mmCIF file of C-alpha atoms and ligand atoms in Angstrom:
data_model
loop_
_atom_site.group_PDB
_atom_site.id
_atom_site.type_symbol
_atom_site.label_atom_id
_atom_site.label_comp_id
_atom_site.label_asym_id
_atom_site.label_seq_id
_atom_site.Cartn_x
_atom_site.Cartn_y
_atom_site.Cartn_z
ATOM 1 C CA UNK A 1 0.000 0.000 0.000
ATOM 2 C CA UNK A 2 2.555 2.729 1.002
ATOM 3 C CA UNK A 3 4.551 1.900 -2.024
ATOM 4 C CA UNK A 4 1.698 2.596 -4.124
ATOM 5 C CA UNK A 5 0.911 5.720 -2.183
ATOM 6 C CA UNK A 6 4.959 6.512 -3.377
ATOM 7 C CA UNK A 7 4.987 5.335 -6.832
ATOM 8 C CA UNK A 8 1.714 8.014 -7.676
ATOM 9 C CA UNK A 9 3.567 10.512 -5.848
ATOM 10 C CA UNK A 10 6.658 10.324 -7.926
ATOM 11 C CA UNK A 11 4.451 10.249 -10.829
ATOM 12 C CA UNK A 12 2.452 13.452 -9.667
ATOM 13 C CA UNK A 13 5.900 15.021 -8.990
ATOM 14 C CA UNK A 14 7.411 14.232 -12.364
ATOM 15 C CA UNK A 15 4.103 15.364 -14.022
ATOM 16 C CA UNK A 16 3.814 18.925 -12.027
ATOM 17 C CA UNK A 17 7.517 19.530 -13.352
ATOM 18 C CA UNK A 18 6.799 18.618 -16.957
ATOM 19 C CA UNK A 19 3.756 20.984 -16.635
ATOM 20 C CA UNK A 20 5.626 23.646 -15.046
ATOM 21 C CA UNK A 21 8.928 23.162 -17.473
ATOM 22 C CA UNK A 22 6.085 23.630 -20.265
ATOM 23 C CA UNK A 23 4.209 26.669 -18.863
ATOM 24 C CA UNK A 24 7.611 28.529 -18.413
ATOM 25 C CA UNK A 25 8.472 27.386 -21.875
ATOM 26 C CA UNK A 26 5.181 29.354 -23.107
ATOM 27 C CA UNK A 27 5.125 32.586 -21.298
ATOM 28 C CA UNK A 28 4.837 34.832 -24.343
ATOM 29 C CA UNK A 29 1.792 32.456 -25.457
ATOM 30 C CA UNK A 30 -0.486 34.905 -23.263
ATOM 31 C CA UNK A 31 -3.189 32.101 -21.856
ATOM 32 C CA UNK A 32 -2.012 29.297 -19.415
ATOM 33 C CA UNK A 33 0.533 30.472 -16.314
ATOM 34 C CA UNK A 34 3.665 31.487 -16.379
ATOM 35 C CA UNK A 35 4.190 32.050 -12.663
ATOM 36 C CA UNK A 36 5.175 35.220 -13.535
ATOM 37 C CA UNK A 37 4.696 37.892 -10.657
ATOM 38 C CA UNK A 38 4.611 41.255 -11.117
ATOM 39 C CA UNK A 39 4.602 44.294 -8.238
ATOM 40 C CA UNK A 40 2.029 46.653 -9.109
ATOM 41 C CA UNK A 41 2.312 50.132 -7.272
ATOM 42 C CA UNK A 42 -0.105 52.599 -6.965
ATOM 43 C CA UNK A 43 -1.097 55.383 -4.068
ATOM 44 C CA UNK A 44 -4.258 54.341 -2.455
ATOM 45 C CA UNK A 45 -6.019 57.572 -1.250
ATOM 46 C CA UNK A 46 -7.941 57.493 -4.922
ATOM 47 C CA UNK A 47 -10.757 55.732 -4.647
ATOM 48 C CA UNK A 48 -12.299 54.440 -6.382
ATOM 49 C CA UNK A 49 -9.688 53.783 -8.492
ATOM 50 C CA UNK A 50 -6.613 53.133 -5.365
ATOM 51 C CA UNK A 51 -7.888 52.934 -2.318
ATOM 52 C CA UNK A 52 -7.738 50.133 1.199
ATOM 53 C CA UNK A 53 -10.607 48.201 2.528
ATOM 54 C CA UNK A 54 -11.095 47.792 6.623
ATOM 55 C CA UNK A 55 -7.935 45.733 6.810
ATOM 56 C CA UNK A 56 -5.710 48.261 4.984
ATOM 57 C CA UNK A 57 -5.630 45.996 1.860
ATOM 58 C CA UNK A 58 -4.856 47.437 -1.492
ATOM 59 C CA UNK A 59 -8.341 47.540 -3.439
ATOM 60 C CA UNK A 60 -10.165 49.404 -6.307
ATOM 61 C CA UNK A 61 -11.195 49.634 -10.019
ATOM 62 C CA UNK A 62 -7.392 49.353 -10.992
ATOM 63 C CA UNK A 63 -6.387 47.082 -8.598
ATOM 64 C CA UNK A 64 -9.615 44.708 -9.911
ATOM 65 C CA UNK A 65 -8.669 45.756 -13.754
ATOM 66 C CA UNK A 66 -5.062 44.405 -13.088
ATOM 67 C CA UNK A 67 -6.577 41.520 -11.409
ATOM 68 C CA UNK A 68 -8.388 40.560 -14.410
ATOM 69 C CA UNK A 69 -5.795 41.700 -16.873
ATOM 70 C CA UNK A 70 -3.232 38.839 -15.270
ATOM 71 C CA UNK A 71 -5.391 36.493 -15.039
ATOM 72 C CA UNK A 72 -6.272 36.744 -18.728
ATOM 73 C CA UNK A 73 -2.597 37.197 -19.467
ATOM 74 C CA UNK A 74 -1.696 34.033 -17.046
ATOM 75 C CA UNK A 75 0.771 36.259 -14.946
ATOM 76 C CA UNK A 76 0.107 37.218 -10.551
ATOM 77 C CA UNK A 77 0.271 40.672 -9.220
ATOM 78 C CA UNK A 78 0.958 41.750 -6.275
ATOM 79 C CA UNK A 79 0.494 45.679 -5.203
ATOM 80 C CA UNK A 80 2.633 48.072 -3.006
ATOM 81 C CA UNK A 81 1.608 51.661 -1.960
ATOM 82 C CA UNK A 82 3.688 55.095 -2.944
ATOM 83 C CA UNK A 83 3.524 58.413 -2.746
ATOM 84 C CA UNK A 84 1.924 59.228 -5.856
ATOM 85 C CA UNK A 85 5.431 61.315 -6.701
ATOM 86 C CA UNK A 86 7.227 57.987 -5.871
ATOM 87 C CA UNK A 87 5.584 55.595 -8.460
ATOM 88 C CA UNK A 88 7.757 56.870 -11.894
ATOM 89 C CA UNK A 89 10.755 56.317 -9.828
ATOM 90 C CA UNK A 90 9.711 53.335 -8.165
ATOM 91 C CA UNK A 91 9.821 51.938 -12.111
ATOM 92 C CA UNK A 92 12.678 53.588 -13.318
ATOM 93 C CA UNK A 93 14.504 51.600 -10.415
ATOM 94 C CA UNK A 94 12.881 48.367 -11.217
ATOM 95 C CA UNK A 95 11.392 48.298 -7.742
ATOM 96 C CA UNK A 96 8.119 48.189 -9.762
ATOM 97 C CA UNK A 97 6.802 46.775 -12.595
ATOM 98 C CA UNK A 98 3.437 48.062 -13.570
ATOM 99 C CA UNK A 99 2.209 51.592 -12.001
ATOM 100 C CA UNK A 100 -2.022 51.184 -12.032
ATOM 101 C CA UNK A 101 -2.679 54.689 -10.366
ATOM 102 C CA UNK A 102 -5.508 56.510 -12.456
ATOM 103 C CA UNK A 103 -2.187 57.886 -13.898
ATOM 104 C CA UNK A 104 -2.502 60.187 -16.386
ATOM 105 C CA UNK A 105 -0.867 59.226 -20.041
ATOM 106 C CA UNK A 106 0.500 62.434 -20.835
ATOM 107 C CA UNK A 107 2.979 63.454 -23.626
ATOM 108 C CA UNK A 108 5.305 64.756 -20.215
ATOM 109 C CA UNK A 109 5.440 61.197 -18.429
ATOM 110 C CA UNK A 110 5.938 59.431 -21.605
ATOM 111 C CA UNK A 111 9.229 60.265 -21.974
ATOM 112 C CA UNK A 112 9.974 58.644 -18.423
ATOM 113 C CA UNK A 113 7.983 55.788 -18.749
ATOM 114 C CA UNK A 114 5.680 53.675 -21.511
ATOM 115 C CA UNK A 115 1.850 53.761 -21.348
ATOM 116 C CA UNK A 116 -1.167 51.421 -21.925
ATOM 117 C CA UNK A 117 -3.844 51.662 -24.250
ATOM 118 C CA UNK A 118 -5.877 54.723 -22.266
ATOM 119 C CA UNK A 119 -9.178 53.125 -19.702
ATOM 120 C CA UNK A 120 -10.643 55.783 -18.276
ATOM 121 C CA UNK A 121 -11.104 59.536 -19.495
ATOM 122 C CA UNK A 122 -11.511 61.904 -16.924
ATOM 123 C CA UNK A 123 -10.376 65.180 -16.201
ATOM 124 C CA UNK A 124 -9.176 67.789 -13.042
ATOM 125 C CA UNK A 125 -12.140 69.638 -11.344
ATOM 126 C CA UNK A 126 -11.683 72.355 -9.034
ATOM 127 C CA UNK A 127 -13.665 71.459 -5.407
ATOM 128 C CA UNK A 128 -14.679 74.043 -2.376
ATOM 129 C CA UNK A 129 -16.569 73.795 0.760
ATOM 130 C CA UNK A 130 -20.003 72.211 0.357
ATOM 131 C CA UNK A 131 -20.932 75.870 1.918
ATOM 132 C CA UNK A 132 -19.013 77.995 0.019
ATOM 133 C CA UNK A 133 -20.899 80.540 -1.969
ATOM 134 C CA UNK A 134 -18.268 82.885 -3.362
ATOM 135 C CA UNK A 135 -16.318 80.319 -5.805
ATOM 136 C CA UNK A 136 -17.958 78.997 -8.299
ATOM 137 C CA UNK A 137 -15.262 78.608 -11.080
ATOM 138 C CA UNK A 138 -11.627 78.981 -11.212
ATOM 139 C CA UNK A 139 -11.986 82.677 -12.399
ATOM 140 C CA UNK A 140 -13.414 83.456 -9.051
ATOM 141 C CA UNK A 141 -9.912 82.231 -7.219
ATOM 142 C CA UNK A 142 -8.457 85.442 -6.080
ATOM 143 C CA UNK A 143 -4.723 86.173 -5.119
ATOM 144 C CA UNK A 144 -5.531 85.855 -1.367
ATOM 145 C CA UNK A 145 -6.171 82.587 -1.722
ATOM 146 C CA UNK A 146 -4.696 78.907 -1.230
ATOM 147 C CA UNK A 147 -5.285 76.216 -3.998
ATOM 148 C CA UNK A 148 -4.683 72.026 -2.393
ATOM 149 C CA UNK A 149 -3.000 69.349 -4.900
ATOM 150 C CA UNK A 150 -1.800 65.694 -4.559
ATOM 151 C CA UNK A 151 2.095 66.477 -4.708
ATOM 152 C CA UNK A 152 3.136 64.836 -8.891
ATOM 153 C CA UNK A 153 -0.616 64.481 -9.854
ATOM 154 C CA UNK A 154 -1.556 67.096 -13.146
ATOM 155 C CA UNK A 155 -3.361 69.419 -10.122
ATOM 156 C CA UNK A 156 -0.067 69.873 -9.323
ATOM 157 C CA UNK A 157 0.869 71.961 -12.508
ATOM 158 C CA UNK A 158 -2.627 73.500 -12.791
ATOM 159 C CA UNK A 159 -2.007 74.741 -9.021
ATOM 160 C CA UNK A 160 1.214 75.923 -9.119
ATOM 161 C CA UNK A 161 0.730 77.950 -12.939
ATOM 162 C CA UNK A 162 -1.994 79.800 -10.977
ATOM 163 C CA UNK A 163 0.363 80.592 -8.502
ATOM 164 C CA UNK A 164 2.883 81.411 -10.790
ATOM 165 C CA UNK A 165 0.448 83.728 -12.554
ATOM 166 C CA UNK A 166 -0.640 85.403 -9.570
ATOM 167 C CA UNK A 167 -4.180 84.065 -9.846
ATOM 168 C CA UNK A 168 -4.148 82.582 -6.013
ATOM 169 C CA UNK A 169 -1.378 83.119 -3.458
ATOM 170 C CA UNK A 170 -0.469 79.560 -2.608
ATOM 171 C CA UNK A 171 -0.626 76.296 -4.490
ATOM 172 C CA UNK A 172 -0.529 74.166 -1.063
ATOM 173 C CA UNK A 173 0.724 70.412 -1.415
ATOM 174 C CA UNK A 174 -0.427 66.985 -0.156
ATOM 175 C CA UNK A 175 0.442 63.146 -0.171
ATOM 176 C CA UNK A 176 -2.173 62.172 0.691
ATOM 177 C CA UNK A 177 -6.038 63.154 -0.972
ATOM 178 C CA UNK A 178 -8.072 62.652 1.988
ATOM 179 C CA UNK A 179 -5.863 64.932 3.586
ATOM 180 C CA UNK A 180 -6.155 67.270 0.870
ATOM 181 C CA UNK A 181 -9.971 66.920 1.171
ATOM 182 C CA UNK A 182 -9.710 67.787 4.949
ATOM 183 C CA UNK A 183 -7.720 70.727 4.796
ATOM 184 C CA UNK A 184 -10.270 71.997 2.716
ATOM 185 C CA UNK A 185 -13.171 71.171 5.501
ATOM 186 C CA UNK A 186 -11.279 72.463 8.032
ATOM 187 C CA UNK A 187 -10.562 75.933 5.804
ATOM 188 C CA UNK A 188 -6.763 75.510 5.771
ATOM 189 C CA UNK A 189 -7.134 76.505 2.378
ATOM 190 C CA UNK A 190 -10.080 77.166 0.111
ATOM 191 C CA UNK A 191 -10.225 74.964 -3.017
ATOM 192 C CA UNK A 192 -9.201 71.784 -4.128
ATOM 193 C CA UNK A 193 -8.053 70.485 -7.616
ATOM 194 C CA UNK A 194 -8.206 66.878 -8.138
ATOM 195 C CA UNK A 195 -9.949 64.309 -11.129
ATOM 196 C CA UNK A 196 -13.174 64.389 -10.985
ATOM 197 C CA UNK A 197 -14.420 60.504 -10.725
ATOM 198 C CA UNK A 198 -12.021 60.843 -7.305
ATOM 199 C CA UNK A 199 -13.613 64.069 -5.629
ATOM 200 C CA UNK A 200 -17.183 63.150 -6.737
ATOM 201 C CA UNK A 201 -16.517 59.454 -4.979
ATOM 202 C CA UNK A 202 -14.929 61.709 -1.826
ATOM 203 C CA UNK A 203 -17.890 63.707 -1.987
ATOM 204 C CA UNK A 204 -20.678 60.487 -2.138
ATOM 205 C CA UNK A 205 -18.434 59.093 1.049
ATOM 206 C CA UNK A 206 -18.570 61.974 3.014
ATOM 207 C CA UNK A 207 -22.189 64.315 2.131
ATOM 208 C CA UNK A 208 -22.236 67.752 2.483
ATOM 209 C CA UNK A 209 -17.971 68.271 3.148
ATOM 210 C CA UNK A 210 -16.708 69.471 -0.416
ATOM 211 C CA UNK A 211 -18.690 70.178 -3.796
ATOM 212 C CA UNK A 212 -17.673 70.757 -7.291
ATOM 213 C CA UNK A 213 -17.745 74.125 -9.282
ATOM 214 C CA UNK A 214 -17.320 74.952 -12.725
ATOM 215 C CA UNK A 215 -16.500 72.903 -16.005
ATOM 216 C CA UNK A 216 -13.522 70.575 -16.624
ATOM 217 C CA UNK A 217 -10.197 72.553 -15.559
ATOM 218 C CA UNK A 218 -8.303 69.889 -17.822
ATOM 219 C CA UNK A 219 -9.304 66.485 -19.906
ATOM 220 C CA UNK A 220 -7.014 63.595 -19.635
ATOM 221 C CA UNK A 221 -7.041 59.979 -19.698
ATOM 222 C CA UNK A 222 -5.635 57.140 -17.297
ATOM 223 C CA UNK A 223 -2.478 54.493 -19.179
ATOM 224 C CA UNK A 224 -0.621 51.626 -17.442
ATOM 225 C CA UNK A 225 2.830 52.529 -17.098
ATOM 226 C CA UNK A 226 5.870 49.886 -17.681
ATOM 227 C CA UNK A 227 9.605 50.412 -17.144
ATOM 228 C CA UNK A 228 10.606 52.824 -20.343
ATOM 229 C CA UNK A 229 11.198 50.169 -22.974
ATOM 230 C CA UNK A 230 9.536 46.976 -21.508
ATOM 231 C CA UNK A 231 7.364 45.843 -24.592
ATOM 232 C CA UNK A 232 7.487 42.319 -23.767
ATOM 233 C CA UNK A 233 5.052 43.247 -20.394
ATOM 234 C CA UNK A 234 3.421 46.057 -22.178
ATOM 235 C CA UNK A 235 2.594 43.668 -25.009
ATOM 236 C CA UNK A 236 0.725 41.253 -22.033
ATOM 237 C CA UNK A 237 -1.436 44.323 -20.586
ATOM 238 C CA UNK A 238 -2.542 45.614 -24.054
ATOM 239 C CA UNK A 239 -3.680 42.225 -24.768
ATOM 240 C CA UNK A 240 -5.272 41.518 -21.885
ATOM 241 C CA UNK A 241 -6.883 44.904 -21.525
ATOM 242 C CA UNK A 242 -8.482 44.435 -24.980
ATOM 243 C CA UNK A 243 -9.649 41.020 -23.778
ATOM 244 C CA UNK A 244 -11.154 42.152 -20.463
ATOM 245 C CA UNK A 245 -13.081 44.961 -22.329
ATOM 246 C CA UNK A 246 -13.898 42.645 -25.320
ATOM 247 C CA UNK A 247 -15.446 40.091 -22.829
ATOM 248 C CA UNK A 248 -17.512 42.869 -20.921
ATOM 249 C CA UNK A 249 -15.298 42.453 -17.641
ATOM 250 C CA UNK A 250 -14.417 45.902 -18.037
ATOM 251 C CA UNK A 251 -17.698 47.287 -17.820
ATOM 252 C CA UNK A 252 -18.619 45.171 -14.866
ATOM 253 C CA UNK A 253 -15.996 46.553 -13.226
ATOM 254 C CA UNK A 254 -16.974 49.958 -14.357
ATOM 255 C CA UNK A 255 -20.604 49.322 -12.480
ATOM 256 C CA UNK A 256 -18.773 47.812 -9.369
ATOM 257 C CA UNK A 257 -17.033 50.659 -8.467
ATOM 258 C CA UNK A 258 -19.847 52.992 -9.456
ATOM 259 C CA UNK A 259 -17.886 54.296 -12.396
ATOM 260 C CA UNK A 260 -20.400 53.717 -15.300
ATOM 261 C CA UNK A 261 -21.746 56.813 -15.530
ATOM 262 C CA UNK A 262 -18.744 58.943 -14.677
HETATM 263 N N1 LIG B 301 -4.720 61.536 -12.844
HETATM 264 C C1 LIG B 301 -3.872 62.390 -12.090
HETATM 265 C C2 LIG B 301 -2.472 62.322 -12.625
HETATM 266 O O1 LIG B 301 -2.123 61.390 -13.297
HETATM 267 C C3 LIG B 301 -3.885 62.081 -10.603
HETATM 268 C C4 LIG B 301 -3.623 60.649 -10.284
HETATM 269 C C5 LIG B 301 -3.525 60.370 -8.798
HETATM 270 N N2 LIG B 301 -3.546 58.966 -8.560
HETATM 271 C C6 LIG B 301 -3.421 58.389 -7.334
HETATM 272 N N3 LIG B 301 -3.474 57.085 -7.258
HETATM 273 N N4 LIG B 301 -3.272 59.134 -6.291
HETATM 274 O O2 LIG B 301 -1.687 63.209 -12.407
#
């Protein structure tokens, strides 16, 4: 009997190598699993796109979109939390591999890193107090006044060419966008410029705190980034992106995170 029990075990053993051997073998096929595992970094205080669940776990649209993207492509991810100012860098080092962030694929960061196909278009909004009567566009920002950003994010040039301009009198960092979104509650400063999907999720989380006014300061649309040059990767989340829109994934992701109509 216990030889038995050892001969199938070899057998299994041998078998599960000759598998594995093969699935190696195929990476670049795109279905069946490499074992490849790839860090994904992102800053979580962007929901719905990056944000943490009760037990401080990395979750949200991108998180689920890279999720599906792997598993489609036959690769594992596994995500780590920047600063937002942090995740180009944390690719040029190899540190990371993918940066899922609601990153904007501009013409700026493309010579730094390479993008996705875009998934998302959005664009930067400018946010007040919920009881604020006074500001209803960025024309009424006067030079008495102080202008929050995510520190790297496209607010951050928006805020800082006001400044520069003399349209407000400080362009006022954060890491963080909650924080960002409190220092505007608390009247540490008096507007807020951040993508609208974000602010309009902050705003459904927490009623009556912050409101948007005004049009679209900017339109822009969210890219995977890769390490500068990595086509072999890039290559796997372009196909697998086309797949997991193809297949209507994408769109029941969209309606999970309440991002259909946005
Ligand atoms: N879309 C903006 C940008 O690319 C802000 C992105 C912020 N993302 C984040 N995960 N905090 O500049």
């Amino acid at each position: 009997m216990k030889n038995w029990i050892k001969k199938i075990s070899i057998v299994c053993m041998a078998l599960i190598m000759v598998v594995g051997v093969t699935a190696c073998g195929s990476s670049d096929s795109g279905s069946g699993d490499s074992g490849e595992v790839y860090t994904v970094a992102t800053e979580p205080t962007f929901p719905p796109f990056d944000t943490t669940d009760e037990e401080g776990n990395i979750v949200g649209f991108d998180m689920d979109l890279m999720n599906a993207i792997a598993e489609d492509q036959g690769f594992s991810v596994e995500f780590v939390s920047y600063n937002f100012d942090g995740l180009i860098p944390a690719l040029q080092s190899g540190n990371a591999d993918i940066v899922a962030a609601g990153m904007w694929a501009s013409d700026e960061r493309k010579a730094e890193v390479d993008f996705s196909e875009t998934y998302f278009d959005s664009g930067v909004v400018l946010a007040v107090a919920d009881d604020n009567n006074t500001i209803n566009s960025v024309e009424d920002l006067t030079s008495d006044m102080k202008v929050a950003y995510q520190v790297g994010t496209s607010s951050m040039d928006v805020a800082q060419q006001l400044e520069e301009e003399g349209k407000i009198a400080e362009a006022v960092g954060f890491d963080k966008v909650n924080d960002a979104v409190q220092a505007v509650n608390t009247g540490a400063v008096d507007a807020l410029l951040n993508d609208k999907p974000v602010t309009l999720e902050y705003m459904n989380q927490q009623p009556d705190i912050i409101k948007i006014v005004g049009e679209n300061v900017t339109t822009e649309s969210y890219g995977i980034a890769v390490q500068k040059g990595n086509t072999e990767l890039l290559d796997k989340i372009n196909a697998g992106l086309k797949n997991v829109q193809e297949d209507g994934t994408f769109d029941e992701l969209l309606e999970k995170w309440g991002l259909a109509e946005k």
